[in-house]
Coordinates of C-alpha atoms and ligand atoms in Angstrom, one line a residue:
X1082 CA 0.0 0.0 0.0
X1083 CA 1.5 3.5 -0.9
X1084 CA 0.5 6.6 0.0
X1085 CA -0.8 8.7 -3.8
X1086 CA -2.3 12.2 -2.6
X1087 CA -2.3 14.4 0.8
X1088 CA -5.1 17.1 0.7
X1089 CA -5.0 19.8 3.0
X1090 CA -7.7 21.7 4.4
X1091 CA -7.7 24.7 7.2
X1092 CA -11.0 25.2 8.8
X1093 CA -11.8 27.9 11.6
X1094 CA -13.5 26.5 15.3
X1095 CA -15.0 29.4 16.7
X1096 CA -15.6 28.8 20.7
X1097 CA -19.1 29.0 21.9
X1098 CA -17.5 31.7 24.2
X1099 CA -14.4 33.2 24.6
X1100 CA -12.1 30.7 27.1
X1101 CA -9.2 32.3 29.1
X1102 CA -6.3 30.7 31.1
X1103 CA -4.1 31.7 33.3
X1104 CA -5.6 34.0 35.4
X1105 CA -6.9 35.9 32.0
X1106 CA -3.4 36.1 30.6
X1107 CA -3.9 33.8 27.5
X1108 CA -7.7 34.7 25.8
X1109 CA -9.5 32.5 23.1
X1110 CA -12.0 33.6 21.1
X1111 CA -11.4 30.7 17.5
X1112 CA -9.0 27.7 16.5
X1113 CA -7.4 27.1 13.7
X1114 CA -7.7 23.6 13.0
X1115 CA -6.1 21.1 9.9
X1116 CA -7.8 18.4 8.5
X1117 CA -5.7 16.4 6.6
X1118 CA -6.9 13.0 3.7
X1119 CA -4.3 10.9 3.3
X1120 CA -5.1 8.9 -0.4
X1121 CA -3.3 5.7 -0.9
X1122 CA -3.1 3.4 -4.3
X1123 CA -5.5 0.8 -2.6
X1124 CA -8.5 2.9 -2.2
X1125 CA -8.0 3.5 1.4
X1126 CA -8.2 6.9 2.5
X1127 CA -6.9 8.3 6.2
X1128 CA -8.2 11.3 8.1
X1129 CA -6.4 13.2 10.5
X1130 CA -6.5 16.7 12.2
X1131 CA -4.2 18.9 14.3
X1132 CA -5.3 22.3 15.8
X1133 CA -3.2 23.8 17.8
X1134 CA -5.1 26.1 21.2
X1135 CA -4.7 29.1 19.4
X1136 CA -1.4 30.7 19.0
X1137 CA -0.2 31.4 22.3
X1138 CA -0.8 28.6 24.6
X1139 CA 1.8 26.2 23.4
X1140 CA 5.0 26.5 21.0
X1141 CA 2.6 25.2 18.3
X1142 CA 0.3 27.5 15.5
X1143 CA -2.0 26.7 12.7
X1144 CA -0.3 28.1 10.0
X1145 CA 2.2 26.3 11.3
X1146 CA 0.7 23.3 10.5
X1147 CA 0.6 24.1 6.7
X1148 CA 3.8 25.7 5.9
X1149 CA 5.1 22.2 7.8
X1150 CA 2.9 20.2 5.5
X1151 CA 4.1 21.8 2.9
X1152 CA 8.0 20.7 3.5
X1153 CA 6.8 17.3 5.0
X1154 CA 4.2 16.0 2.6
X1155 CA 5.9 15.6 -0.9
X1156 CA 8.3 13.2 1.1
X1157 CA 5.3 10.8 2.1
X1158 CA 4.0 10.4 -1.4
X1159 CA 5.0 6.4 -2.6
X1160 CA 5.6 5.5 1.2
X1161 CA 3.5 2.7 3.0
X1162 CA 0.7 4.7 5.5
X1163 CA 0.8 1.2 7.7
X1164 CA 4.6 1.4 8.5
X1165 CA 3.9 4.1 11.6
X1166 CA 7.6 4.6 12.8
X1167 CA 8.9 4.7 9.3
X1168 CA 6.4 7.7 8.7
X1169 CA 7.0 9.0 12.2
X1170 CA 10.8 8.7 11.3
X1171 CA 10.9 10.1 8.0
X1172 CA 8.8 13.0 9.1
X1173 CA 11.8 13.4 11.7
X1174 CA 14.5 13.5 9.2
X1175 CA 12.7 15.8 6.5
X1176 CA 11.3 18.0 9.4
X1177 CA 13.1 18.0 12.9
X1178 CA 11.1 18.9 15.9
X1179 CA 7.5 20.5 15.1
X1180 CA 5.1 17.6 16.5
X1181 CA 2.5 19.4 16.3
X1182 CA 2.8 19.3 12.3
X1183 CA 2.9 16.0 12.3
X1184 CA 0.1 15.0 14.4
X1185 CA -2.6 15.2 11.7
X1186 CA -0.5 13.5 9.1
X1187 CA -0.2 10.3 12.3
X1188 CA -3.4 10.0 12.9
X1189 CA -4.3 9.7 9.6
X1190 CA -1.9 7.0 9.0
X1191 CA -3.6 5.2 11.8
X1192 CA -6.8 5.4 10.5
X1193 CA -5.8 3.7 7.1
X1194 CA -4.0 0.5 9.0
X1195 CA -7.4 0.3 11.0
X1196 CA -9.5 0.4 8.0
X1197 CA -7.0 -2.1 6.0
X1198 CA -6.9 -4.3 9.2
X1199 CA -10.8 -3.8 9.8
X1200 CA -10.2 -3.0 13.1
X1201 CA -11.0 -0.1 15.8
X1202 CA -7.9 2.4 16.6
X1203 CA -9.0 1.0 20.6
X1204 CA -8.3 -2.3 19.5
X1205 CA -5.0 -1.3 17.7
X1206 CA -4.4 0.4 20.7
X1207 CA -4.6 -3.0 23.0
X1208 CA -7.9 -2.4 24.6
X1209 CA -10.3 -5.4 24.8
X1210 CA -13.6 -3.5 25.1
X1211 CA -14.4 0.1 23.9
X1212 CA -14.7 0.9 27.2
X1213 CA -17.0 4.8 28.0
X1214 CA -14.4 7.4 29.5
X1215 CA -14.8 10.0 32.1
X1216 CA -15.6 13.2 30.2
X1217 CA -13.4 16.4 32.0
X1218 CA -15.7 19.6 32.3
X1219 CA -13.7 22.6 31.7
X1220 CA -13.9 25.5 34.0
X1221 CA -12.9 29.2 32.8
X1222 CA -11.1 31.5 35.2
X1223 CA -13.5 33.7 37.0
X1224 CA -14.4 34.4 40.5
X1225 CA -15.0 31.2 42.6
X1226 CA -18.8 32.0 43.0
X1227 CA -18.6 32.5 39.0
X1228 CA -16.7 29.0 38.9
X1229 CA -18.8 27.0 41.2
X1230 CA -22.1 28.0 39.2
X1231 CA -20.3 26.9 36.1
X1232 CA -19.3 23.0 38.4
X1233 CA -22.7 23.0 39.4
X1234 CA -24.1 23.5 35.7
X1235 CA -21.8 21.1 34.3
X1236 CA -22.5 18.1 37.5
X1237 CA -26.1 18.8 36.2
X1238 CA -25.4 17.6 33.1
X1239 CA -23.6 14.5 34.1
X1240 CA -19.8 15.6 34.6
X1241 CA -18.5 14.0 37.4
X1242 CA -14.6 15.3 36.8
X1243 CA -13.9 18.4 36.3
X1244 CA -10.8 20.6 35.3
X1245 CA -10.8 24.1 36.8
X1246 CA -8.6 26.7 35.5
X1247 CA -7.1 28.9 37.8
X1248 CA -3.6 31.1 38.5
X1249 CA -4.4 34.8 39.0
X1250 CA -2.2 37.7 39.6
X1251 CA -3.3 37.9 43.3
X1252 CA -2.6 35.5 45.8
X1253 CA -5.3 35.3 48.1
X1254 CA -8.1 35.2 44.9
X1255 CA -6.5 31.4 43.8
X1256 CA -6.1 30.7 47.4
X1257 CA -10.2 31.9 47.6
X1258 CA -10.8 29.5 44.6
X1259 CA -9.2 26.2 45.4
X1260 CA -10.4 26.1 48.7
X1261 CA -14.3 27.2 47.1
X1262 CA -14.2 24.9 45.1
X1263 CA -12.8 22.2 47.0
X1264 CA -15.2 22.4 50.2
X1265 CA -18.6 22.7 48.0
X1266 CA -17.8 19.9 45.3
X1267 CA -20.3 17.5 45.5
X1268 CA -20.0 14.0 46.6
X1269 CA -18.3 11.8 44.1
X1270 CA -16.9 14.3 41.9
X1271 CA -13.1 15.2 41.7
X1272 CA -11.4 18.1 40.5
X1273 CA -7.9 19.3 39.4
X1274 CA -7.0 23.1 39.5
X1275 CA -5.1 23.6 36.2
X1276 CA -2.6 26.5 36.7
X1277 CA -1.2 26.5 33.0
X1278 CA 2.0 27.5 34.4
X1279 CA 0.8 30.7 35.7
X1280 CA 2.7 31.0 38.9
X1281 CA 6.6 31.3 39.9
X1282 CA 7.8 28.7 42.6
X1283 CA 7.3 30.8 45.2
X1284 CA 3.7 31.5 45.0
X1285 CA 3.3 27.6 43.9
X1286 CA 4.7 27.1 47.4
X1287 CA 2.6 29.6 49.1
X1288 CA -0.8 29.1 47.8
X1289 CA -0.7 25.3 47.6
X1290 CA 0.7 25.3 51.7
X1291 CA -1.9 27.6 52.8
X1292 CA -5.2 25.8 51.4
X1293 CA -6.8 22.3 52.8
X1294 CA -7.7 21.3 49.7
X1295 CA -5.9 17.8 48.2
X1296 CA -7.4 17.6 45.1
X1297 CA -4.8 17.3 42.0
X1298 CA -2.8 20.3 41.0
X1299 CA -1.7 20.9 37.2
X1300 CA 1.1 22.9 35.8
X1301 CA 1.6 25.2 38.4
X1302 CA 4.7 26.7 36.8
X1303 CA 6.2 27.1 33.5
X1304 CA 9.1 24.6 33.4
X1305 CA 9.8 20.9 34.4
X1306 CA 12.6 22.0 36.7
X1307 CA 10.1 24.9 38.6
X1308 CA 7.3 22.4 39.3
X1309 CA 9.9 19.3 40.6
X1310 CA 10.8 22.2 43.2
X1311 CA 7.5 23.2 43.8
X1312 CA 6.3 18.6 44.4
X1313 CA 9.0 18.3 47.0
X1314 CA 7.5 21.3 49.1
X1315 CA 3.9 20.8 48.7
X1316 CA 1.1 18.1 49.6
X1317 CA -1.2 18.0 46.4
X1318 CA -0.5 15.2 43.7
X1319 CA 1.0 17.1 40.6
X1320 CA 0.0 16.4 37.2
X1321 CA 2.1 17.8 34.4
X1322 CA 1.1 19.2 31.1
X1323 CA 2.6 21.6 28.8
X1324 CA 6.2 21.3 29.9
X1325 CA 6.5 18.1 28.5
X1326 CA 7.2 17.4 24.9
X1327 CA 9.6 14.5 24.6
X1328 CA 9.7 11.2 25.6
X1329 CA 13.1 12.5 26.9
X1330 CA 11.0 15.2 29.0
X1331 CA 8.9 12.3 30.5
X1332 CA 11.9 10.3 31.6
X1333 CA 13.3 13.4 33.3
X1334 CA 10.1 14.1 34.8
X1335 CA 10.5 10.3 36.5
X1336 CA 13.5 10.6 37.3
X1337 CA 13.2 14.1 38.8
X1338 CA 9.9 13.0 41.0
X1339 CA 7.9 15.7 39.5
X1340 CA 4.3 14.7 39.2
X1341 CA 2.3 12.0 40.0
X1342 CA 0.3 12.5 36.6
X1343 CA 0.5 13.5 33.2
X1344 CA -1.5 14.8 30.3
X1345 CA -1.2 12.7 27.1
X1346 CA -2.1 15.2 24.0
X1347 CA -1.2 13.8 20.7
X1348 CA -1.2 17.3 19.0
X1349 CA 1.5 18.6 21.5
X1350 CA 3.6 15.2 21.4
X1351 CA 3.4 14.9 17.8
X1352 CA 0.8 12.2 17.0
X1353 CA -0.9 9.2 18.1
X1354 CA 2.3 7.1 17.9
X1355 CA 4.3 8.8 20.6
X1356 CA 0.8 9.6 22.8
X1357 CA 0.8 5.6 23.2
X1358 CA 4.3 5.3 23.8
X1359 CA 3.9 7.9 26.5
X1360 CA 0.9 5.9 28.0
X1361 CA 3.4 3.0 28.6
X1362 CA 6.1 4.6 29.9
X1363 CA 2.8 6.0 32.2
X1364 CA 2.0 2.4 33.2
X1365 CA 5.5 1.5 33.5
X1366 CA 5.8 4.6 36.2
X1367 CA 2.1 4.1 38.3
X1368 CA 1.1 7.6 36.7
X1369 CA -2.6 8.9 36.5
X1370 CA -2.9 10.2 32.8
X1371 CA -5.6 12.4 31.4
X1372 CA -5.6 11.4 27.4
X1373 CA -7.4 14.1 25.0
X1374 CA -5.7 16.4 22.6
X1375 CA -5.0 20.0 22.3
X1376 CA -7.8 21.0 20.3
X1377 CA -10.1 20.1 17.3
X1378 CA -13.3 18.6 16.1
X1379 CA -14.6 15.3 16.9
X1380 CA -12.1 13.9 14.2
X1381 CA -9.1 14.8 16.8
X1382 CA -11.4 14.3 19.6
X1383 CA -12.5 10.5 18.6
X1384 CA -9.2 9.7 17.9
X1385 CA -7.8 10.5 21.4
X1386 CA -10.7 9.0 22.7
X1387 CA -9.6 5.7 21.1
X1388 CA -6.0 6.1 22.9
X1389 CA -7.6 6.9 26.1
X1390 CA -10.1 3.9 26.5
X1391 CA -6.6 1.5 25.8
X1392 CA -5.4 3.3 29.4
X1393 CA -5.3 1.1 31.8
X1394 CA -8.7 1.6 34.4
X1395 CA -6.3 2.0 37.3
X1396 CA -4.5 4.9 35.8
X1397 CA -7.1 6.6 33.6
X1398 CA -8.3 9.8 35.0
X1399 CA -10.4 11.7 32.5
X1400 CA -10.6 13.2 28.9
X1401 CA -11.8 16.2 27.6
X1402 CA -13.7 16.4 24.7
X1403 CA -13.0 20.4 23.0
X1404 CA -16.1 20.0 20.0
X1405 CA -18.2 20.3 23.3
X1406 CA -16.7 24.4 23.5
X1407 CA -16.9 25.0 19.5
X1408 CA -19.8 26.9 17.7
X1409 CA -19.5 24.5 14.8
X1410 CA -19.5 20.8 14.2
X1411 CA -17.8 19.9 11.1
X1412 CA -18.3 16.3 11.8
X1413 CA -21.6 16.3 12.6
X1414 CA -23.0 13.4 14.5
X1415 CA -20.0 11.5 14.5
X1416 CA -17.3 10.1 16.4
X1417 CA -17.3 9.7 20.5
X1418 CA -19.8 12.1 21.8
X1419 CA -20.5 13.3 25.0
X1420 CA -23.1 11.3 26.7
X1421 CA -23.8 12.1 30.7
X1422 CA -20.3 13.0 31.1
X1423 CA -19.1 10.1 29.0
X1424 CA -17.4 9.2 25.8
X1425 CA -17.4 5.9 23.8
X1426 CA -14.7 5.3 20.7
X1427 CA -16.7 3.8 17.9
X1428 CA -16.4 0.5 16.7
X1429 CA -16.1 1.0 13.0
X1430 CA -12.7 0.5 11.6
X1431 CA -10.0 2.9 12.4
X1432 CA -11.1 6.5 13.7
X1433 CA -14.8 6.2 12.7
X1434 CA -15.1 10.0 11.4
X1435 CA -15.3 11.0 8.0
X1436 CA -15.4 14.4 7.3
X1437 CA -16.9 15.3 3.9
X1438 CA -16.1 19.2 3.0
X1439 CA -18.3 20.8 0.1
X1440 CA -15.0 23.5 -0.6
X1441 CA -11.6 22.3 -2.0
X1442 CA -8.7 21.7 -0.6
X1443 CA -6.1 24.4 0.7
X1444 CA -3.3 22.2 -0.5
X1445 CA -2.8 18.8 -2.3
X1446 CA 0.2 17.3 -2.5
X1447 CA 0.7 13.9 -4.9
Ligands
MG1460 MG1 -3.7 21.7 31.3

């Protein structure tokens, strides 16, 4: 099987509402998402996305995406979809670094051996049953009153884990929040305070010593080395996020007892194939994970949905599901939905989402 045509197309996600992080210092208002068809000689076509949170949350952009498309793709045409590390490696060689470009073109290499192999990306994956995952809620910044209405809404509607976003300029307000929170969630439900690395050591230290609360704690500051100083002087579990990239940044994390947890996005690590590895070396460790990705439709949605019902049940914590915050569906119907605060992967072959666009492609490269 060889790879005959790569068709680019860019498509904005405008949020329901505008989403800020980070105590207001990063502000969303649309994403910039990239759907990517990957043709092959056998009549077996691959779908993938990768949409970067906007332009400021991570090293990572949607424009981005295509201008590394444009110096990756030509170099995929004649090659075998099926053969995942030589894609992932000849990506590598042709474009070092960049995972977030390479994402779409992973996933939608995946999709093609599940279809040729008739199987589910779960089952690809190692799970035995496509087993419903815990959906995250997603909590903007605001006051704690303003956030607990916004728990409240969200337990209504079946959301039993939620991710609150906090990390303010003043002390005493994300002090205020945690412990709000924390006191009036109701029975049953868990929460992490996500700080998107919005405070320095020193306030880590402060704020997470001064409150009762021992729910988890995510991010609190911007680099690996800052938030291993901030585990060793603080009670909370830690789960890490954005300062991880690498395998290599995964094994430091370990070895410098950072976290007891980890986000798995396949956008920000570079694709499906290195998501899974990361689960493993999670399993390996005894870490909690959260698998979802960075952003997207429910093409990029289902797909981490897929990796995240192969987690282990001990170590799976939740998944967030980001077609729940857009004001358009591209995909509509399809893929793992959110049902009562739950998300099941489809059983059809590979991803199960085919997007069908009535505008041509951005870009096609054959
Ligand atoms: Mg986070």
């Amino acid at each position: 099987m060889k790879i005959t045509r790569i068709s680019v197309w860019q498509v904005d996600l405008p949020l329901l509402k505008p989403y800020t992080l980070s105590g207001g210092r990063l502000r969303f208002e649309k994403l910039d998402s990239t759907f990517i068809k990957v043709d092959t000689d056998e009549g077996v076509a691959g779908w993938g996305e990768s949409c970067p949170w906007g332009h400021t949350y991570l090293p990572a952009h949607g424009p981005g995406v295509r201008a590394g498309l444009e110096t990756i793709a030509p170099d995929l045409i004649g090659c075998d979809p099926r053969a995942l590390r030589a894609i992932n490696q000849r990506m590598d060689i042709r474009l070092p670094g960049h995972p977030y470009v390479k994402s779409g073109i992973d996933m939608a290499c995946w999709d093609i051996l599940g279809k040729a192999t008739g199987m589910p990306l779960w089952r690809l994956f190692g799970a035995e049953r496509a087993v419903p995952v815990a959906v995250n809620s997603s909590i903007s910044t605001g006051t704690p009153d303003e956030m607990m209405a916004l728990i409240l809404k969200a337990s209504a509607d079946g959301y039993k884990t939620h991710s609150a976003k906090i990390g303010g300029n003043e002390i005493s307000l994300d002090i205020q929040r945690i412990e709000a929170i924390s006191s009036a969630l109701p029975d049953g439900e868990s929460v992490t305070f996500d700080v998107n690395r919005a405070w320095t050591p020193a306030v880590a230290v402060q704020v997470l010593n001064s409150v009762s609360s021992r729910d988890w704690i995510e991010q609190p500051c911007e680099t690996l080395s800052q938030c291993a100083h901030v585990k060793t002087r603080v009670p909370q579990p830690i789960m890490l996020d954005e300062c991880l990239h690498t395998a290599s940044d995964h094994l430091q994390a370990w070895r410098s007892s950072a976290c007891e947890g980890v986000k798995v996005k396949p956008n920000r690590l570079g694709g499906l194939t290195r998501a899974r590895q990361i689960i493993d070396l999670a399993v390996e460790f005894g870490w909690s994970v959260h698998v979802e990705d960075v952003g997207g439709s429910a093409l990029a949605d289902t797909a981490a949905i897929h990796l995240a019902a192969s987690a282990p049940d001990n170590i799976r914590l939740a998944s967030w599901l980001c077609h729940y915050h857009l004001a358009v569906d591209p995909v509509p119907g399809q893929g793992a939905r959110n049902i009562s605060g739950r998300a099941t992967p489809p059983a059809l072959p590979g991803i199960g989402v085919v997007p069908a666009f009535d505008f041509p492609p951005e870009a096609v490269y054959q």
